[in-house]
C-alpha cells in the first residue's frame, strides 16, 4: 500500500531517512516505501511524491552579484577605521590626502572582488557533480529519466559506468561493485549485496547493501529501491552542513582583532593629547583638536590594506609559478602558519590508481616500476631490468592478466593523465600486460574470447575462455586462497608439474607476506583443455602461474615532502576510509606513522566527546575508516586545541573538512568540483610537494607582514611619543597636522609597499616557526618598536628644541625632516630581524631602492618648491642642517644594530652550550 505524502509525519519511519534501511530485509524496505520491486511506482504516485518531497536535487544557491561581492569587501574594522579617517581628512579640507585614502579603499575592494568572483558557489558545485540520468521502472516499464525526477520508492536499474542518482537500498546484485572513493575515501571498489546488515550503527562505508548518490558502478548490474533524495541523501546532508560553516583564514581574524585594538588605542591616545593640550592651556582649542584628529589619522596604518593586497598578490603570483591556484589572497599567508596538515590518503598521498608493484612466479619475486596507470615501466629482478623473453612465465602471467581485464584504459590529452573505466584491479592487470608488451586489444583480436564468468563477490574470481592456437585457453584471476585450492599443477620455467604441499605452503607464505605490506594480492591460473560449457564446475584442475601484488600508487613527491614538513615543524596526519592495517602500512611507508604513534578509527572517535578527541590528538598520526562527519570533527578538534590546521582532499567526502579547516587544499587534476570549490588553494598538478613550497611562501609573506607592521607602527608610536612629550615639556607642537599626513601618506606609502616586496629569506623551513600572536605583533616586535621609536622621539625633540628659540617654521621643518630621514633609515634596518644591514645586499630589493629615490626626491621637492612650502608650511634647509639631521638620525640604526648584535651573540652562545 503506497505511503500517502500528506500523512508523512505520522509514519513511524521517515520515508527519506536512510538511517535504518540497511538494517531491514530488502522485501520489507520495498513494502515500507509503498513500492513494488517488479512494476515500481505508478506515474500518479510519482507525481504526488515529487510534489511533496520536491525534485531530487540540491538547493541551487543564487550566485552573488559583483556589486554585492564588492560591498562585502568593506566589512572589516580596519576598513571602517580607514573610512572614518578619510571622512575626517575630508573635513579638514585635505582633499588630496582624503583622495589617497579613498583610493586605497577602492583598490583593496576591487582586488578582493576579483578574487572572490572567481570562486563558484559550493552548493552549485555539488549539484553539478551529482547531476546525471537514471534508469527506472515505472508502471511496469523501463525508462530513462533525469535524476531530478527520481522519487523515494522508485525502482532503479544499475549497470557498469552509471552514476547512482539517489540513496537506495539494493534489491538485486549481480557482481555489483561500486566506487565510493569520492564519498567515503575508500579507494577500493565496494562489492554490493542485497542481504540485510544486522549492525544498526554501521557507517556509510560499511553499508554494503546501500547505494549513495554521487558514487558510480564500476562492474556488474543490479536493482535498488530509492530511499532518500535531495537533501536527505548523504551528499545532500553534506551540502547542508557546508552552507552553515563559516571559516576565516588566520590572517583575516588577526587583522580584525588588531584593527579593534588600534581603534581603542588611537582614540584613547588622541583623547589624552586633546586633554593635555586643553588643560595645559598653551594651545588654541581648534589647533589642538585638529592635531588630535591628525594623530588619529597618522596612527591609522592607512597603507596597510593596499600593502597587504600587494604582498599577498605577489605571493599568489609566485605560487602560480609552482602550479598552485590561490582562490583567496589571505590563504597564501595562512599556510605559512599551519601547524598541522591533515592529508586525505586517496588522491593526496596516493594517486587513486591501482598499480602492480610485485610479481611472484616460478618461486621468484619480481618488482615492477612505473607510476599509476602509465604504461611505461620495467620488470626488475634484484634491482636489474630483466629480458622478458628469458622469462616465459612472466609473459604467460601478463597474458592471463590481459585476458581477464574488462577495464578500458585511455589517455586524456587535456589533463595528460591515463584514465580508466571499469574495475581498478583489472585496470592494473591491463597496465602490467601493456608494460610487458601485450596490448589488451591485440590480445582480444588475435585470441577471441568465447566465454566468461564475471567476477563475483561470492565466487571471488573472474574466469574467461579465449581461443589460442585452435585450443581453448582458460584464464582465471581471483583471491589467492580460492585459486590455490582449485590448482592441481604449477608452472615452473615454462614447464608444468604437479603442485606439492610445499608449493602450497610457499605460495601461502608469500601471499601472507604481501598482504601484511598492504598489498592487494591476486592469483593467476590457467587451463588448456576442451570446455563444453564454462561454469563453476569447470574451474578446477587449474595450473598455478603466479601472484600479483597491487597497491594504490603512492605519489613520488610525498616522501620528500614529508621530510620537508618535519624540518618545518609541521605535523602531517593521514585520514582515510581504508581499514586500519592498510592505513597504518601506507602511513609508515611515506613517513607519517612512526614508532610510538597511534591510530584512531571511526569507532574510537564515536566513543569520544569533542574535548576527549582533542586530548587524544597528541600522538595520533593516522585516522582510519573515517566518514565525512568524522573528518569534520577531527578538524574541529585540532582547532579546539588552538592549532592552525590545513586539510587536503579531492572528493565529496572532503568538502566539509575543507570548508571548516583554517585552510582547504584541493587536488586540481583528480579532485571533484566540490572539493575545488570548497577549498582555498588548488594544486593544479596534484603535486603534494607543492604544499610545502606554499608553506615556505606563506612563511615568507608572514615575515614581510611583520616587517611592514614594525615599520608602520614604530613610526606611529614615535609620532605619538614626540607629540605627548612636547606637550608635557611645554614645547609648541613639533609637527603640524598637514605634516603628519605628508609623513604617513607619502613617505610611508612608498616605503612600506617596497618593504613588502622583500625577497624570501633562506632557511625558512629549517628555522623554528613560532605561532603568531592573535594580534600579530609579538614581544620581539614590541621591543624593536620601543627602541626605534624612542630613538626617533628623543632625537627629533632634541633637534627641534635647539631651533625653537629662533624660527618656529624652521624648527618644525627640522622636526619633520628628521622624522622623514628616520623613515629612510628605519626601512633599511627593518629588512631583517637579526641580520646586520652591513651583511645585506643593499640592491637586492630593487623596489626599495626606487622607493627611497622617490621619497627623497619628493621631500626635497616639498622643501624647495613654493607649492610644497605653502602646503606643508616648511622652509628650505641648509647643507649644515641636512648634515646634522642625517648624522643624528643614525641613532635608529645604532640601537637596532646593537640589539641585533646582542641577539646573534646570545644565539651563538646557546649553540656552543
mmCIF file with all atom_site columns, C-alpha atoms in Angstrom, residues 619-715:
data_model
loop_
_atom_site.group_PDB
_atom_site.id
_atom_site.type_symbol
_atom_site.label_atom_id
_atom_site.label_alt_id
_atom_site.label_comp_id
_atom_site.label_asym_id
_atom_site.label_entity_id
_atom_site.label_seq_id
_atom_site.pdbx_PDB_ins_code
_atom_site.Cartn_x
_atom_site.Cartn_y
_atom_site.Cartn_z
_atom_site.occupancy
_atom_site.B_iso_or_equiv
_atom_site.pdbx_formal_charge
_atom_site.auth_seq_id
_atom_site.auth_comp_id
_atom_site.auth_asym_id
_atom_site.auth_atom_id
_atom_site.pdbx_PDB_model_num
ATOM 1  C CA . UNK A 1 619 ? 50.133 11.024 19.402  1.00 0.00 ? 619 UNK A CA 1
ATOM 2  C CA . UNK A 1 620 ? 47.664 10.313 16.588  1.00 0.00 ? 620 UNK A CA 1
ATOM 3  C CA . UNK A 1 621 ? 49.043 10.377 13.047  1.00 0.00 ? 621 UNK A CA 1
ATOM 4  C CA . UNK A 1 622 ? 46.547 8.075  11.290  1.00 0.00 ? 622 UNK A CA 1
ATOM 5  C CA . UNK A 1 623 ? 42.746 8.119  11.229  1.00 0.00 ? 623 UNK A CA 1
ATOM 6  C CA . UNK A 1 624 ? 41.165 5.025  9.623   1.00 0.00 ? 624 UNK A CA 1
ATOM 7  C CA . UNK A 1 625 ? 37.626 4.102  8.482   1.00 0.00 ? 625 UNK A CA 1
ATOM 8  C CA . UNK A 1 626 ? 36.704 7.775  8.660   1.00 0.00 ? 626 UNK A CA 1
ATOM 9  C CA . UNK A 1 627 ? 33.389 9.218  7.448   1.00 0.00 ? 627 UNK A CA 1
ATOM 10 C CA . UNK A 1 628 ? 32.829 12.848 6.303   1.00 0.00 ? 628 UNK A CA 1
ATOM 11 C CA . UNK A 1 629 ? 31.298 13.656 9.694   1.00 0.00 ? 629 UNK A CA 1
ATOM 12 C CA . UNK A 1 630 ? 34.383 12.278 11.441  1.00 0.00 ? 630 UNK A CA 1
ATOM 13 C CA . UNK A 1 631 ? 36.676 14.379 9.246   1.00 0.00 ? 631 UNK A CA 1
ATOM 14 C CA . UNK A 1 632 ? 34.769 17.471 10.278  1.00 0.00 ? 632 UNK A CA 1
ATOM 15 C CA . UNK A 1 633 ? 35.102 16.512 13.936  1.00 0.00 ? 633 UNK A CA 1
ATOM 16 C CA . UNK A 1 634 ? 38.844 15.868 13.554  1.00 0.00 ? 634 UNK A CA 1
ATOM 17 C CA . UNK A 1 635 ? 39.460 19.283 12.003  1.00 0.00 ? 635 UNK A CA 1
ATOM 18 C CA . UNK A 1 636 ? 37.285 20.920 14.666  1.00 0.00 ? 636 UNK A CA 1
ATOM 19 C CA . UNK A 1 637 ? 39.218 19.103 17.415  1.00 0.00 ? 637 UNK A CA 1
ATOM 20 C CA . UNK A 1 638 ? 42.528 20.493 16.155  1.00 0.00 ? 638 UNK A CA 1
ATOM 21 C CA . UNK A 1 639 ? 41.018 23.977 16.082  1.00 0.00 ? 639 UNK A CA 1
ATOM 22 C CA . UNK A 1 640 ? 39.704 23.416 19.625  1.00 0.00 ? 640 UNK A CA 1
ATOM 23 C CA . UNK A 1 641 ? 43.319 22.837 20.657  1.00 0.00 ? 641 UNK A CA 1
ATOM 24 C CA . UNK A 1 642 ? 44.180 26.236 19.187  1.00 0.00 ? 642 UNK A CA 1
ATOM 25 C CA . UNK A 1 643 ? 46.194 24.712 16.349  1.00 0.00 ? 643 UNK A CA 1
ATOM 26 C CA . UNK A 1 644 ? 46.070 26.051 12.800  1.00 0.00 ? 644 UNK A CA 1
ATOM 27 C CA . UNK A 1 645 ? 45.114 23.161 10.536  1.00 0.00 ? 645 UNK A CA 1
ATOM 28 C CA . UNK A 1 646 ? 45.270 22.751 6.776   1.00 0.00 ? 646 UNK A CA 1
ATOM 29 C CA . UNK A 1 647 ? 43.249 19.975 5.141   1.00 0.00 ? 647 UNK A CA 1
ATOM 30 C CA . UNK A 1 648 ? 43.886 18.410 1.749   1.00 0.00 ? 648 UNK A CA 1
ATOM 31 C CA . UNK A 1 649 ? 41.386 16.411 -0.241  1.00 0.00 ? 649 UNK A CA 1
ATOM 32 C CA . UNK A 1 650 ? 39.896 15.616 -3.617  1.00 0.00 ? 650 UNK A CA 1
ATOM 33 C CA . UNK A 1 651 ? 36.472 14.087 -3.012  1.00 0.00 ? 651 UNK A CA 1
ATOM 34 C CA . UNK A 1 652 ? 32.977 14.978 -1.900  1.00 0.00 ? 652 UNK A CA 1
ATOM 35 C CA . UNK A 1 653 ? 33.759 13.374 1.427   1.00 0.00 ? 653 UNK A CA 1
ATOM 36 C CA . UNK A 1 654 ? 36.433 16.025 1.985   1.00 0.00 ? 654 UNK A CA 1
ATOM 37 C CA . UNK A 1 655 ? 34.176 19.021 1.394   1.00 0.00 ? 655 UNK A CA 1
ATOM 38 C CA . UNK A 1 656 ? 33.063 19.595 4.991   1.00 0.00 ? 656 UNK A CA 1
ATOM 39 C CA . UNK A 1 657 ? 36.568 19.453 6.384   1.00 0.00 ? 657 UNK A CA 1
ATOM 40 C CA . UNK A 1 658 ? 37.980 21.588 3.544   1.00 0.00 ? 658 UNK A CA 1
ATOM 41 C CA . UNK A 1 659 ? 35.485 24.318 4.380   1.00 0.00 ? 659 UNK A CA 1
ATOM 42 C CA . UNK A 1 660 ? 35.899 24.103 8.152   1.00 0.00 ? 660 UNK A CA 1
ATOM 43 C CA . UNK A 1 661 ? 39.711 23.907 8.184   1.00 0.00 ? 661 UNK A CA 1
ATOM 44 C CA . UNK A 1 662 ? 41.750 27.079 8.525   1.00 0.00 ? 662 UNK A CA 1
ATOM 45 C CA . UNK A 1 663 ? 42.936 26.312 5.017   1.00 0.00 ? 663 UNK A CA 1
ATOM 46 C CA . UNK A 1 664 ? 41.472 23.886 2.485   1.00 0.00 ? 664 UNK A CA 1
ATOM 47 C CA . UNK A 1 665 ? 43.732 22.475 -0.255  1.00 0.00 ? 665 UNK A CA 1
ATOM 48 C CA . UNK A 1 666 ? 42.214 20.552 -3.185  1.00 0.00 ? 666 UNK A CA 1
ATOM 49 C CA . UNK A 1 667 ? 43.739 18.474 -5.967  1.00 0.00 ? 667 UNK A CA 1
ATOM 50 C CA . UNK A 1 668 ? 43.321 20.137 -9.367  1.00 0.00 ? 668 UNK A CA 1
ATOM 51 C CA . UNK A 1 669 ? 43.547 17.123 -11.684 1.00 0.00 ? 669 UNK A CA 1
ATOM 52 C CA . UNK A 1 670 ? 41.954 14.336 -9.697  1.00 0.00 ? 670 UNK A CA 1
ATOM 53 C CA . UNK A 1 671 ? 39.760 16.481 -7.450  1.00 0.00 ? 671 UNK A CA 1
ATOM 54 C CA . UNK A 1 672 ? 35.999 16.721 -7.763  1.00 0.00 ? 672 UNK A CA 1
ATOM 55 C CA . UNK A 1 673 ? 34.359 20.074 -8.451  1.00 0.00 ? 673 UNK A CA 1
ATOM 56 C CA . UNK A 1 674 ? 33.023 20.015 -4.899  1.00 0.00 ? 674 UNK A CA 1
ATOM 57 C CA . UNK A 1 675 ? 36.477 19.760 -3.354  1.00 0.00 ? 675 UNK A CA 1
ATOM 58 C CA . UNK A 1 676 ? 37.855 22.513 -5.593  1.00 0.00 ? 676 UNK A CA 1
ATOM 59 C CA . UNK A 1 677 ? 35.056 24.920 -4.763  1.00 0.00 ? 677 UNK A CA 1
ATOM 60 C CA . UNK A 1 678 ? 35.245 24.194 -1.016  1.00 0.00 ? 678 UNK A CA 1
ATOM 61 C CA . UNK A 1 679 ? 38.989 24.865 -0.903  1.00 0.00 ? 679 UNK A CA 1
ATOM 62 C CA . UNK A 1 680 ? 41.189 27.945 -0.565  1.00 0.00 ? 680 UNK A CA 1
ATOM 63 C CA . UNK A 1 681 ? 44.089 26.576 -2.622  1.00 0.00 ? 681 UNK A CA 1
ATOM 64 C CA . UNK A 1 682 ? 44.114 24.170 -5.571  1.00 0.00 ? 682 UNK A CA 1
ATOM 65 C CA . UNK A 1 683 ? 47.189 22.130 -6.537  1.00 0.00 ? 683 UNK A CA 1
ATOM 66 C CA . UNK A 1 684 ? 46.908 22.266 -10.335 1.00 0.00 ? 684 UNK A CA 1
ATOM 67 C CA . UNK A 1 685 ? 49.446 19.473 -10.846 1.00 0.00 ? 685 UNK A CA 1
ATOM 68 C CA . UNK A 1 686 ? 48.265 17.377 -7.865  1.00 0.00 ? 686 UNK A CA 1
ATOM 69 C CA . UNK A 1 687 ? 51.828 17.624 -6.538  1.00 0.00 ? 687 UNK A CA 1
ATOM 70 C CA . UNK A 1 688 ? 51.739 17.161 -2.786  1.00 0.00 ? 688 UNK A CA 1
ATOM 71 C CA . UNK A 1 689 ? 55.224 18.674 -2.584  1.00 0.00 ? 689 UNK A CA 1
ATOM 72 C CA . UNK A 1 690 ? 53.737 21.986 -3.731  1.00 0.00 ? 690 UNK A CA 1
ATOM 73 C CA . UNK A 1 691 ? 52.048 22.243 -0.335  1.00 0.00 ? 691 UNK A CA 1
ATOM 74 C CA . UNK A 1 692 ? 55.416 22.517 1.397   1.00 0.00 ? 692 UNK A CA 1
ATOM 75 C CA . UNK A 1 693 ? 56.533 25.080 -1.180  1.00 0.00 ? 693 UNK A CA 1
ATOM 76 C CA . UNK A 1 694 ? 53.384 27.005 -0.363  1.00 0.00 ? 694 UNK A CA 1
ATOM 77 C CA . UNK A 1 695 ? 54.234 26.757 3.353   1.00 0.00 ? 695 UNK A CA 1
ATOM 78 C CA . UNK A 1 696 ? 57.609 28.336 2.628   1.00 0.00 ? 696 UNK A CA 1
ATOM 79 C CA . UNK A 1 697 ? 55.929 31.089 0.597   1.00 0.00 ? 697 UNK A CA 1
ATOM 80 C CA . UNK A 1 698 ? 53.419 31.636 3.385   1.00 0.00 ? 698 UNK A CA 1
ATOM 81 C CA . UNK A 1 699 ? 56.156 31.998 5.980   1.00 0.00 ? 699 UNK A CA 1
ATOM 82 C CA . UNK A 1 700 ? 57.965 34.487 3.758   1.00 0.00 ? 700 UNK A CA 1
ATOM 83 C CA . UNK A 1 701 ? 54.771 36.526 3.493   1.00 0.00 ? 701 UNK A CA 1
ATOM 84 C CA . UNK A 1 702 ? 54.296 36.389 7.253   1.00 0.00 ? 702 UNK A CA 1
ATOM 85 C CA . UNK A 1 703 ? 57.864 37.632 7.744   1.00 0.00 ? 703 UNK A CA 1
ATOM 86 C CA . UNK A 1 704 ? 57.230 40.512 5.366   1.00 0.00 ? 704 UNK A CA 1
ATOM 87 C CA . UNK A 1 705 ? 53.945 41.348 7.081   1.00 0.00 ? 705 UNK A CA 1
ATOM 88 C CA . UNK A 1 706 ? 55.813 41.630 10.367  1.00 0.00 ? 706 UNK A CA 1
ATOM 89 C CA . UNK A 1 707 ? 58.422 43.874 8.729   1.00 0.00 ? 707 UNK A CA 1
ATOM 90 C CA . UNK A 1 708 ? 55.735 46.170 7.337   1.00 0.00 ? 708 UNK A CA 1
ATOM 91 C CA . UNK A 1 709 ? 53.859 46.303 10.655  1.00 0.00 ? 709 UNK A CA 1
ATOM 92 C CA . UNK A 1 710 ? 57.104 47.019 12.530  1.00 0.00 ? 710 UNK A CA 1
ATOM 93 C CA . UNK A 1 711 ? 57.874 49.861 10.148  1.00 0.00 ? 711 UNK A CA 1
ATOM 94 C CA . UNK A 1 712 ? 54.360 51.354 10.239  1.00 0.00 ? 712 UNK A CA 1
ATOM 95 C CA . UNK A 1 713 ? 53.687 51.064 13.958  1.00 0.00 ? 713 UNK A CA 1
ATOM 96 C CA . UNK A 1 714 ? 57.148 52.196 15.079  1.00 0.00 ? 714 UNK A CA 1
ATOM 97 C CA . UNK A 1 715 ? 56.501 55.347 13.028  1.00 0.00 ? 715 UNK A CA 1
#
